[in-house]
Coordinates of C-alpha atoms and ligand atoms in Angstrom, one line a residue:
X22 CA 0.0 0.0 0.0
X23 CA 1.2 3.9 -0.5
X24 CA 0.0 5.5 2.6
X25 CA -1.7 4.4 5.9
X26 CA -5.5 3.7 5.4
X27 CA -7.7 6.4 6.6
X28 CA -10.5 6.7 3.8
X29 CA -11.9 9.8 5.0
X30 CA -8.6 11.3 4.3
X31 CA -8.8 12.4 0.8
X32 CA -8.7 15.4 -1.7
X33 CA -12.5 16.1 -2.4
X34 CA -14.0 14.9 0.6
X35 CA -15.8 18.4 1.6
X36 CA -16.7 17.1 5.1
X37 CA -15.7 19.0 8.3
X38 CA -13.5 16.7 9.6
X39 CA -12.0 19.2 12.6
X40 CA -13.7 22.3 14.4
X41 CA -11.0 24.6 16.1
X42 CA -12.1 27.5 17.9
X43 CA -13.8 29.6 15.0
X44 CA -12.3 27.4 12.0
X45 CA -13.9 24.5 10.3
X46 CA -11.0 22.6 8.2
X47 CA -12.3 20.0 5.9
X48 CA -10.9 16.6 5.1
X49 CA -9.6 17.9 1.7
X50 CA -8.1 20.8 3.4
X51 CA -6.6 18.5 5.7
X52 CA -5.3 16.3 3.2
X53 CA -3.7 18.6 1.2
X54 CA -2.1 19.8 4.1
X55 CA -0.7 16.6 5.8
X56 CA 0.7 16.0 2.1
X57 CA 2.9 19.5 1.7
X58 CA 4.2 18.8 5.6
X59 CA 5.3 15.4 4.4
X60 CA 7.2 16.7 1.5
X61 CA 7.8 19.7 3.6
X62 CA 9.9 17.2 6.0
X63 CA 11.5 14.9 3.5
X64 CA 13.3 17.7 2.1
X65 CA 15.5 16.6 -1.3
X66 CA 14.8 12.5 0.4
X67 CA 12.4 9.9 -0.9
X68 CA 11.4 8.0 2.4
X69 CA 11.9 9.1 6.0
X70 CA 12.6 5.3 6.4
X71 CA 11.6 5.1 10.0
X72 CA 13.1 8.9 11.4
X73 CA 11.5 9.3 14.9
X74 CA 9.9 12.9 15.0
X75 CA 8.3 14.1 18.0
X76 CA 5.1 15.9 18.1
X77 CA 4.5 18.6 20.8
X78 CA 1.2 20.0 21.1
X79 CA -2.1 20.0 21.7
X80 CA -5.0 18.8 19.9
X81 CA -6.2 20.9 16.1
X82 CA -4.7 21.4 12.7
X83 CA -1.1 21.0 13.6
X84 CA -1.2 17.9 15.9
X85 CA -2.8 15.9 12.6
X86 CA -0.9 17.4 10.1
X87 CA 2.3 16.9 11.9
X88 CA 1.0 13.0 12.9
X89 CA -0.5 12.1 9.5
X90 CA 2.6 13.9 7.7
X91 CA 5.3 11.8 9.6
X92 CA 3.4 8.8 9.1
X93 CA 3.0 9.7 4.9
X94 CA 6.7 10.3 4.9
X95 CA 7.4 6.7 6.5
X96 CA 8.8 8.9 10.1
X97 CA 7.8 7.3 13.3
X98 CA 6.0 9.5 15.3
X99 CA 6.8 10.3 18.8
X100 CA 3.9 11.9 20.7
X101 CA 4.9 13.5 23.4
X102 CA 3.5 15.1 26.6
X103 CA 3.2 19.0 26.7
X104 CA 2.5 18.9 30.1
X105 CA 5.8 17.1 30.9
X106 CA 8.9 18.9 32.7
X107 CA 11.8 19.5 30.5
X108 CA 13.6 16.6 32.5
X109 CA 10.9 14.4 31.1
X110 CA 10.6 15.5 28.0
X111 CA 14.6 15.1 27.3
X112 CA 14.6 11.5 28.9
X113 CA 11.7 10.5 26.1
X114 CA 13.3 12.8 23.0
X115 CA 16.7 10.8 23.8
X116 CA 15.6 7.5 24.6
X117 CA 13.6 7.3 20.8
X118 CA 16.5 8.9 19.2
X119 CA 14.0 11.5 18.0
X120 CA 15.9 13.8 15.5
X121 CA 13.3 16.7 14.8
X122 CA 10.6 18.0 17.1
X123 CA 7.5 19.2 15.9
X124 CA 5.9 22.1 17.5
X125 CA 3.0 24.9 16.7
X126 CA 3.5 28.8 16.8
X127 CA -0.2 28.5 18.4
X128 CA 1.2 26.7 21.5
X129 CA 5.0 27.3 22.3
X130 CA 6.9 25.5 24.4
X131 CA 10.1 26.3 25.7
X132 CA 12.5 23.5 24.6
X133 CA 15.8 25.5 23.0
X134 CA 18.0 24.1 25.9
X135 CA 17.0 20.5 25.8
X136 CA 17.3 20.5 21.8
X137 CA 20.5 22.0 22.1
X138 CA 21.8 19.4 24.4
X139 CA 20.6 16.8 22.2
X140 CA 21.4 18.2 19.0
X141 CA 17.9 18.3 17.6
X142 CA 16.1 20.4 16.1
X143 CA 12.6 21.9 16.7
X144 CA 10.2 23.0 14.0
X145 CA 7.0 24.5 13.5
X146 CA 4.4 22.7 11.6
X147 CA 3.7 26.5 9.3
X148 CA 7.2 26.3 8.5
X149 CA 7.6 23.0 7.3
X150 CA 4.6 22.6 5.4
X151 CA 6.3 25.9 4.1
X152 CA 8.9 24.1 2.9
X153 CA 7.2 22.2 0.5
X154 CA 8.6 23.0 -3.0
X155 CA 7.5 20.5 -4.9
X156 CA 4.8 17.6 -6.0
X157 CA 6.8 14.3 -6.1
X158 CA 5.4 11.5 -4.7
X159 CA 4.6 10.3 -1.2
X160 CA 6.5 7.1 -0.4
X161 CA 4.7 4.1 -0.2
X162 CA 4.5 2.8 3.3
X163 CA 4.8 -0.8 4.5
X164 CA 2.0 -1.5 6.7
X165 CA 4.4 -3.6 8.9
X166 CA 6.3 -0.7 9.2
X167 CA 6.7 1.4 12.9
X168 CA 4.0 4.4 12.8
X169 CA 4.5 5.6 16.7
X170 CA 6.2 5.1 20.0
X171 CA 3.9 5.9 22.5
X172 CA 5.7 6.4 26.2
X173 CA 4.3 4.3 29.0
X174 CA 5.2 4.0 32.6
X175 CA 6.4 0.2 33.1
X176 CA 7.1 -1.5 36.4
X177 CA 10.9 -0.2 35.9
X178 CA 11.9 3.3 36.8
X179 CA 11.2 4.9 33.4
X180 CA 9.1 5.4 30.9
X181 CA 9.0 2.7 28.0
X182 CA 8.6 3.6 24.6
X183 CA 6.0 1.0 22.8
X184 CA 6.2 0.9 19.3
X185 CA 3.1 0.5 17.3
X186 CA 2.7 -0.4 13.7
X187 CA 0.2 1.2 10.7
X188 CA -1.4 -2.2 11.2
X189 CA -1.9 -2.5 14.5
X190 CA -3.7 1.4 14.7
X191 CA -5.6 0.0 11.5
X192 CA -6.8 -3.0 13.6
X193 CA -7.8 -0.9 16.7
X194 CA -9.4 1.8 14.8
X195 CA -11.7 -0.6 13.0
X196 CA -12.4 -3.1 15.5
X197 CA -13.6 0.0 18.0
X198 CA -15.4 1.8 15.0
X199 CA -17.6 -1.0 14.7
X200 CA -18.3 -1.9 18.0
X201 CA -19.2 1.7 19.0
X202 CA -20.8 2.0 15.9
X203 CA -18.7 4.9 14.5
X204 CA -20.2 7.3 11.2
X205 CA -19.1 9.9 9.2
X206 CA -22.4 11.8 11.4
X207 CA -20.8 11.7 14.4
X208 CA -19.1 14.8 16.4
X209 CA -16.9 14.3 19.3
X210 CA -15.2 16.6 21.5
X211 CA -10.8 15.9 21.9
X212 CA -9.8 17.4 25.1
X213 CA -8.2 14.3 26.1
X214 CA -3.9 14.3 26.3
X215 CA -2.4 13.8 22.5
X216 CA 0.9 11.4 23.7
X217 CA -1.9 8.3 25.2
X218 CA -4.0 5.9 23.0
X219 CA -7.4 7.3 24.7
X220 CA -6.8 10.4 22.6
X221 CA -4.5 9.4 19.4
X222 CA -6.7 6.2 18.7
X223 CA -10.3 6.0 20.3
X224 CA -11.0 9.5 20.0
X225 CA -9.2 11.5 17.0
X226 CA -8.2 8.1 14.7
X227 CA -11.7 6.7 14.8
X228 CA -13.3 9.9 14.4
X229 CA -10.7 11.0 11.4
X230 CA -11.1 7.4 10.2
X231 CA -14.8 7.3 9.3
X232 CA -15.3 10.4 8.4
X233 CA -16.8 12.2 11.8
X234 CA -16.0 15.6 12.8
X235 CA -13.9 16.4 16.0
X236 CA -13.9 19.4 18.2
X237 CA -10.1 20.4 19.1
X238 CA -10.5 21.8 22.7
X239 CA -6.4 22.2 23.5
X240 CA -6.9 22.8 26.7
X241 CA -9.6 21.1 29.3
X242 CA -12.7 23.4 30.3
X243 CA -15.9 22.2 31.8
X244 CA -17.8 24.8 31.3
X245 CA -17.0 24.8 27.9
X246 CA -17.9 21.0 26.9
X247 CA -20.8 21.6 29.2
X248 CA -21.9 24.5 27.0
X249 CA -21.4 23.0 24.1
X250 CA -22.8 19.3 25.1
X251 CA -26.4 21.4 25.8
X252 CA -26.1 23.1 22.5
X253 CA -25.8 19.7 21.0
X254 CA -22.8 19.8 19.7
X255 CA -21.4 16.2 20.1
X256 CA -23.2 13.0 19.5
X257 CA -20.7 11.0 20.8
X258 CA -18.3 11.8 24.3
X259 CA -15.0 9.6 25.8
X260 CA -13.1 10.5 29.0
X261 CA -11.3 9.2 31.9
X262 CA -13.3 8.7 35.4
X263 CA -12.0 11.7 36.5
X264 CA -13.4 14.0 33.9
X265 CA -17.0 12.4 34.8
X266 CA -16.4 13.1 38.5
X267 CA -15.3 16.9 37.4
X268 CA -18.6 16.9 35.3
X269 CA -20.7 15.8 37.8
X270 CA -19.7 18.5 39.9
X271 CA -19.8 21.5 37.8
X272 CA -23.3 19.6 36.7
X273 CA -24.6 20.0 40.1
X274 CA -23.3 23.2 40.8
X275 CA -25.8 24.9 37.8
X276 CA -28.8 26.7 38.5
X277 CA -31.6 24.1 37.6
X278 CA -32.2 25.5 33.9
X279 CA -29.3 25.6 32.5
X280 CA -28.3 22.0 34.8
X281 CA -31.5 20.7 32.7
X282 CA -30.0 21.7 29.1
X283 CA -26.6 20.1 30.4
X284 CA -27.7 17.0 31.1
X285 CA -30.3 17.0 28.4
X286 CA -27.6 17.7 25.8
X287 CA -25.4 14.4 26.9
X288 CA -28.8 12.5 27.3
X289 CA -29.8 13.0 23.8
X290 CA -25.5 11.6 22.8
X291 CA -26.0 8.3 21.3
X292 CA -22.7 6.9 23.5
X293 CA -20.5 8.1 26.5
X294 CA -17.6 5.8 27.1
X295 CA -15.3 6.4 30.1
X296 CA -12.0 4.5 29.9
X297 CA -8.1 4.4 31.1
X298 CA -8.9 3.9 35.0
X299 CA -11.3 1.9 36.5
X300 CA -14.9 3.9 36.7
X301 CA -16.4 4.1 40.3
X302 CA -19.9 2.9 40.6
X303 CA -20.9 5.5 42.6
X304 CA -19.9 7.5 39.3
X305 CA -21.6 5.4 36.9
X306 CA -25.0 5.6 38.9
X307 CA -24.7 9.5 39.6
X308 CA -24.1 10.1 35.9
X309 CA -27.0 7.4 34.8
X310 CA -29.2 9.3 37.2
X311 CA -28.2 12.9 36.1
X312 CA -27.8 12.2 32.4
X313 CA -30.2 9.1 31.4
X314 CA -26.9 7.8 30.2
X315 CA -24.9 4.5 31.1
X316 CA -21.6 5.1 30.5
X317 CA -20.0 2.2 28.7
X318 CA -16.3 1.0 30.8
X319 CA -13.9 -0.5 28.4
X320 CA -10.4 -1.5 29.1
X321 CA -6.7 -1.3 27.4
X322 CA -3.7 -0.2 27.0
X323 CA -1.0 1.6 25.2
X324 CA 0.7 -1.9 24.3
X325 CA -2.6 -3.6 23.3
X326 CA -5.2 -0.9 21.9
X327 CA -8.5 -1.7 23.8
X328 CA -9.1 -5.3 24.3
X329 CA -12.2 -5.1 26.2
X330 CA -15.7 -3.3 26.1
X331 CA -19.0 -3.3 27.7
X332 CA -21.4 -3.9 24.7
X333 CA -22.9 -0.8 22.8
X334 CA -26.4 -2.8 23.1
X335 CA -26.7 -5.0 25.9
X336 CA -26.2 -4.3 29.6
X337 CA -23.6 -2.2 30.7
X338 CA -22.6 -3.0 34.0
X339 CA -21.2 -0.6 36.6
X340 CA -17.6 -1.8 37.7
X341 CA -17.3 -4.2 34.8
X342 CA -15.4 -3.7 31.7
X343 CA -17.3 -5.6 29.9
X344 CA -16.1 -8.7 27.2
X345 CA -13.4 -9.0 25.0
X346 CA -13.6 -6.9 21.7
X347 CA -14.1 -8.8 18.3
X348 CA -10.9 -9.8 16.9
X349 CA -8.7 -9.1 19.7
X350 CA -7.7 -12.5 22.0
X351 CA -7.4 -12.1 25.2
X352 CA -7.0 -14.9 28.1
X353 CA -6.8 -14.8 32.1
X354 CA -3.9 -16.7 33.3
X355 CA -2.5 -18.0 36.9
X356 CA 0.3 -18.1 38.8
X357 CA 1.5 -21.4 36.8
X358 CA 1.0 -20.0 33.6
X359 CA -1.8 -21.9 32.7
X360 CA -5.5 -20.4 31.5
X361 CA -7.9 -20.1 34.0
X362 CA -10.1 -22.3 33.3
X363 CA -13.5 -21.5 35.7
X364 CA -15.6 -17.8 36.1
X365 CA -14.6 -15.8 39.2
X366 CA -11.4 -17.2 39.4
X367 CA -8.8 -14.5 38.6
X368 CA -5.8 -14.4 36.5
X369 CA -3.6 -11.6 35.0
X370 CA -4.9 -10.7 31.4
X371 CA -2.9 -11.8 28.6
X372 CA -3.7 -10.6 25.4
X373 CA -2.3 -11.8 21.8
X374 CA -3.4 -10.3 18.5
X375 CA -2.9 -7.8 15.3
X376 CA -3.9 -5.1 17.7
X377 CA -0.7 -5.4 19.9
X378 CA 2.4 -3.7 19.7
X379 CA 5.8 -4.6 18.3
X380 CA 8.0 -4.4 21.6
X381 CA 9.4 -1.3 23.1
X382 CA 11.6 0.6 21.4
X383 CA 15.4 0.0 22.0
X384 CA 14.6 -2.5 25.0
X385 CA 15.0 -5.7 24.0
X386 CA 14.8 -7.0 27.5
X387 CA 11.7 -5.4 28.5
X388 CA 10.2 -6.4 25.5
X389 CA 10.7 -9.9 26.0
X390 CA 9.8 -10.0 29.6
X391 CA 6.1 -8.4 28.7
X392 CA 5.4 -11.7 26.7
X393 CA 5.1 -15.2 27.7
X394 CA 4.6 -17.6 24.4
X395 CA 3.4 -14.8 22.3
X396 CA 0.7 -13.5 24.6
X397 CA 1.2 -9.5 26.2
X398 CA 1.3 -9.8 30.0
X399 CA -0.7 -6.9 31.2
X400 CA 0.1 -7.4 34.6
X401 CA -3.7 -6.6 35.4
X402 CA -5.6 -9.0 37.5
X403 CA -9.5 -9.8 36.4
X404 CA -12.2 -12.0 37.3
X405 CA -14.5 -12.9 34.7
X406 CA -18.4 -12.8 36.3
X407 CA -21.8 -13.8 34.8
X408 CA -19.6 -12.9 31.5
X409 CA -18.3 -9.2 32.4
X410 CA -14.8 -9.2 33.4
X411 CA -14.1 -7.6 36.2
X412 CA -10.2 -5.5 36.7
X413 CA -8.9 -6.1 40.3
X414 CA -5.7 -4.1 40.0
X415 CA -2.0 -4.1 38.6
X416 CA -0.5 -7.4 39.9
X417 CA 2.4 -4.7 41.2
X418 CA 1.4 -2.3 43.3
X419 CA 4.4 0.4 41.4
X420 CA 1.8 1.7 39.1
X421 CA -0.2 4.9 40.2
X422 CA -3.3 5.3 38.4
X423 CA -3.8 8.7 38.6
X424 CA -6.2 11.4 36.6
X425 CA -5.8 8.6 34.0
X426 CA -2.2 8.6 33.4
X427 CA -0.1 5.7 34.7
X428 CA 3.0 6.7 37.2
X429 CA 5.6 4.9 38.3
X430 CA 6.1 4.9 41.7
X431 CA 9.8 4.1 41.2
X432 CA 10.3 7.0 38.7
X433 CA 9.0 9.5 41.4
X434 CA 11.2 8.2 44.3
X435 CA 14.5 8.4 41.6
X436 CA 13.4 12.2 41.6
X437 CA 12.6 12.8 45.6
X438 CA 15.8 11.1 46.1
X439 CA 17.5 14.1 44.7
X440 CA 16.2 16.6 47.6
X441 CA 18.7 17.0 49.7
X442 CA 16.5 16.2 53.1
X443 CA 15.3 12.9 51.7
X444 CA 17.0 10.0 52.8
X445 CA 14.8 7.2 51.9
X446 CA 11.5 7.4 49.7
X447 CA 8.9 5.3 48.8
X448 CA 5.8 6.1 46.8
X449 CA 2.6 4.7 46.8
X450 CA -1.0 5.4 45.1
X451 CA -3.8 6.0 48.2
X452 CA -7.0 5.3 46.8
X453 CA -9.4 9.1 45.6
X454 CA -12.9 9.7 44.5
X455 CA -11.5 12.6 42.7
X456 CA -7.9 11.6 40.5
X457 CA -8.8 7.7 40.9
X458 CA -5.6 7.4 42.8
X459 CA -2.9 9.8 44.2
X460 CA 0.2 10.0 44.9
X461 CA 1.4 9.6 48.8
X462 CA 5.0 9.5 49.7
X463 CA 6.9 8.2 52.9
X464 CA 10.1 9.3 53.5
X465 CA 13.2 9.3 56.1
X466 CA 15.1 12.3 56.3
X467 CA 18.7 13.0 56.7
X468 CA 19.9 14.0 60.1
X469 CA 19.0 17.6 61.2
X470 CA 17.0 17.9 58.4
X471 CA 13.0 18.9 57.9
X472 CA 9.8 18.6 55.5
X473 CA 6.8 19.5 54.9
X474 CA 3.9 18.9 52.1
X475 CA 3.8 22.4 50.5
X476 CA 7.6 22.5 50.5
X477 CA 8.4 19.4 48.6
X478 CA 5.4 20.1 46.3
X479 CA 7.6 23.7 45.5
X480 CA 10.5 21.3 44.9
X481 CA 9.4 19.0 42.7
X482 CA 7.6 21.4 40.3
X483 CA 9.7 21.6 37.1
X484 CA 11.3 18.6 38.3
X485 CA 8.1 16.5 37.6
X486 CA 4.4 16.9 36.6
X487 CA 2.7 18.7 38.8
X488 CA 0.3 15.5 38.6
X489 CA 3.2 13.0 40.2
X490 CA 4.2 15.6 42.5
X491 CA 3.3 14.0 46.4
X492 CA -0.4 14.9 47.5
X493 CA 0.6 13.3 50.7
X494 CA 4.1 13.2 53.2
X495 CA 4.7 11.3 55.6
X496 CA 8.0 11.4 57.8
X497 CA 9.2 8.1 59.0
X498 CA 12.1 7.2 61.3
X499 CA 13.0 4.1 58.9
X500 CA 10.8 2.3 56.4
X501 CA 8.8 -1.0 56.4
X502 CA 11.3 -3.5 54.8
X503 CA 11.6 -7.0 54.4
X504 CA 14.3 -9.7 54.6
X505 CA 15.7 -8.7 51.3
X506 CA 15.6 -5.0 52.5
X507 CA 12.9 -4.2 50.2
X508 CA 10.5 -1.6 51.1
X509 CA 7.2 -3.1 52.0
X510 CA 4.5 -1.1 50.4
X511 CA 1.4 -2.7 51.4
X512 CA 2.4 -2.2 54.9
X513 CA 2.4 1.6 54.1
X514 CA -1.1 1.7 52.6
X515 CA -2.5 1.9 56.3
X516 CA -0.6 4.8 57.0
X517 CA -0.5 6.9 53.9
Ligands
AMP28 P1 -2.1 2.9 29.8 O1 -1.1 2.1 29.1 O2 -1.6 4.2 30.3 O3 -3.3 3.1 29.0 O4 -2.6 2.1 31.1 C1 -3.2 0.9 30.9 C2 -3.6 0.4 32.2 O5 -4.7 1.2 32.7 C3 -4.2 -1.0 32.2 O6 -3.1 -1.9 32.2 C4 -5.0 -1.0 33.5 O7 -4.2 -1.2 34.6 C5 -5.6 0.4 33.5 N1 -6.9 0.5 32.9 C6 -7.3 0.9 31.7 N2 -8.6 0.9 31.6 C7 -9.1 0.4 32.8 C8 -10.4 0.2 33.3 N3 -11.5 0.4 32.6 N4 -10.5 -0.2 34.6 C9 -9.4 -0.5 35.3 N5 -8.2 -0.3 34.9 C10 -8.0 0.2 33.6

């Protein structure tokens, strides 16, 4: 094939495929677009034969032209966080080998020093669809070949860069544009971060995919969607937990009118899906009761797409994600490696399939350690129950779930580490109706020394998302270890 599949990407396809602020850009406009940004990038070469190329910026125009482009020029693209500290940001840029960075003059970000360390260079999107000169033609792109590395938090201390092919995105899209039942008449609002599947895949790909039109918000506002949602604006809305718990309460804080058109406009939405952190029920039954709608819980991840979805017609059951998506295989498995075979015994969820990634990128290791006999080890725990699966947890307890990103606990302590009163540090996630999880730290400190919350929370800002930064301290006089000398975190649940 020449270029990655989207059919609703074409010249003379009139449709409004994204609304930003006051501008309507239409597939063809699009199109022609992401084609002068891939000849914009490829310069005087034929093929970007696998170039990573970061893009950093929210969600409109640029973000797809500079994702779409890279992908037409045969670039891997490297969607990255433009919420992350500059620390962050470098460890990701490096670790990829990323060689150009993408950026738009709508939304700067302040990168010169960590491109100049690098050596790599940042561009704007204007200026490199600029640079087209002339109408050769695109490469043709392998299928097979990489299309992204998306970042995730593993169970080591850093981030993990899983690389995922034209294929596998093809295979997600579809599968998830016919369960939800995906047309060219739907509208959906993108508010959702542009470096995570949730909003690269279920939202923008499906939407650009079939055809639908998606409104670009680039930065998160309630009132806003809520707005919007009672004008009618959206027949279709995805978000984490959190969002819906954020909703509820701006919902509830309306006078009664205009908390009637609200919650009218997201009745009368054909779908809400909430996904990426498990879904309270108390948050499914609030929002069924304000709304008239039952949110449908699905569940995956950035090295699987989603694997498994409450059904768009039958029952959708609070604290259940649901079965396993069409086409995707997925399996619960003991501690001996072998299938579970009864219901409501649990297992970690394996999953195997077109859908799931390649490996991560530059970790061979890692790679191989996340399968067993070809199946993708989650490291999720589920229970399968009159049919619904069921997610018990992360089978380590190093992963903070938290406003629907994943953090690893052992990431944050390798940063608290570095303040010069901390002698020891370990970092759990406590349980909150609010983020899903947060982050709670225990530490030790050095002789002499002293901390408090707001102090550290100071330290660690431009040192780490403000998202990973403690919520809660506790000062110890020594930590909870075991024999081995290994922290023991369950032990600090109690008192965090
Ligand atoms: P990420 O790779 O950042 O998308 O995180 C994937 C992880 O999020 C999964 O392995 C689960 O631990 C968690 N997750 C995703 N969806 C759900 C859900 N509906 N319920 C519970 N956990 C979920």
């Amino acid at each position: 094939m020449s270029r990655p599949a989207f059919p609703a990407l074409r010249r003379g396809n009139p449709r409004v495929a994204l609304i930003e602020g006051d501008a309507r850009h239409s597939y063809a406009a699009l199109e022609s677009r992401i084609e002068a940004f891939a000849r914009g990038l490829l310069g005087e070469k034929d093929h970007s034969t696998g170039e990573r190329v970061a893009v950093l910026m929210p969600a409109g125009r640029d973000y797809v032209t500079a994702l779409h482009g890279i992908w037409r020029a045969g670039g891997i693209a490297v969607p990255l966080n433009v919420a992350a500290a500059a620390p962050e940001l470098e460890y990701c840029l490096a670790q990829a080998g990323v060689t150009r960075v993408m950026t738009s003059r709508k939304h700067p970000i302040a990168l010169d020093p960590v491109c100049k360390r690098l050596g790599i260079e940042a561009r704007d999107v204007d200026d490199v669809v600029g640079a087209c000169r002339q109408q050769r033609p695109l490469p043709a792109v392998e299928r097979s070949r990489p299309a992204m590395i998306v970042f995730t938090s593993g169970t080591t201390s850093k981030p993990k860069g899983a690389v995922i092919t034209h294929k596998a995105i093809g295979v997600q899209v579809t599968t998830l544009i016919k369960a939800w039942r995906w047309t060219r008449n739907d509208s959906i609002p993108l508010f959702l971060p542009l470096h995570h599947l949730h909003g690269i895949i279920n939202v923008l790909s499906c939407a650009l995919w079939c055809g639908a039109a998606v409104h670009a918000m680039p930065k998160l506002d309630v009132a806003r969607l809520c707005e919007q949602a009672a004008g009618g604006a959206y027949s279709l809305f995805m978000a984490v937990p959190t969002l819906y718990v954020k909703l509820i309460e701006h919902i509830e804080s309306l006078a009664a009118a205009q908390r009637k058109a609200v919650c009218d406009g997201f009745r009368r939405m054909r779908l809400n899906v909430s996904g990426s952190a498990a879904c309270p029920v108390q948050v499914f039954e609030r929002w069924k009761a304000l709304t008239g709608q039952a949110l449908l819980e699905r569940y995956g991840a950035t090295e699987t797409g989603m694997a498994i979805s409450n059904p768009y017609d039958g029952k959708r059951r609070a604290g259940y994600v649901g079965q396993v998506l069409p086409g995707i295989t997925a399996l619960l498995f003991d501690e001996n490696d072998q299938p579970v075979q009864k219901e409501t015994v649990p297992g970690e969820v394996r999953i195997r399939g077109e859908s799931v990634f390649q490996g991560y990128w530059n970790d061979e290791p890692a790679t191989r350690a996340s399968f067993k006999g070809g199946w993708f080890r989650t490291g999720d725990i589920a229970v399968v129950e009159d049919g619904y699966y069921r997610i018990l947890g992360r089978s380590s307890v190093d992963i903070i779930k938290s406003c629907g990103y994943k953090l690893s606990a052992l990431e944050i302590e390798g940063v608290l580490l570095g303040h010069e009163a901390i002698a020891e540090a370990a970092v759990i996630g406590v349980p909150d109706d609010t983020w899903g999880e947060i982050v709670a730290a225990a530490v030790t400190l050095k002789q002499g020394a002293s901390l408090d919350l707001p102090g550290l929370r100071q330290w660690c800002a431009g040192r780490m998302s403000s998202y990973k930064a403690p919520r809660r301290l506790k000062v110890m006089d020594g930590l909870p270890r075991n024999a081995m000398g290994k922290v023991i975190k369950s032990a600090l649940r109690d008192l965090l």
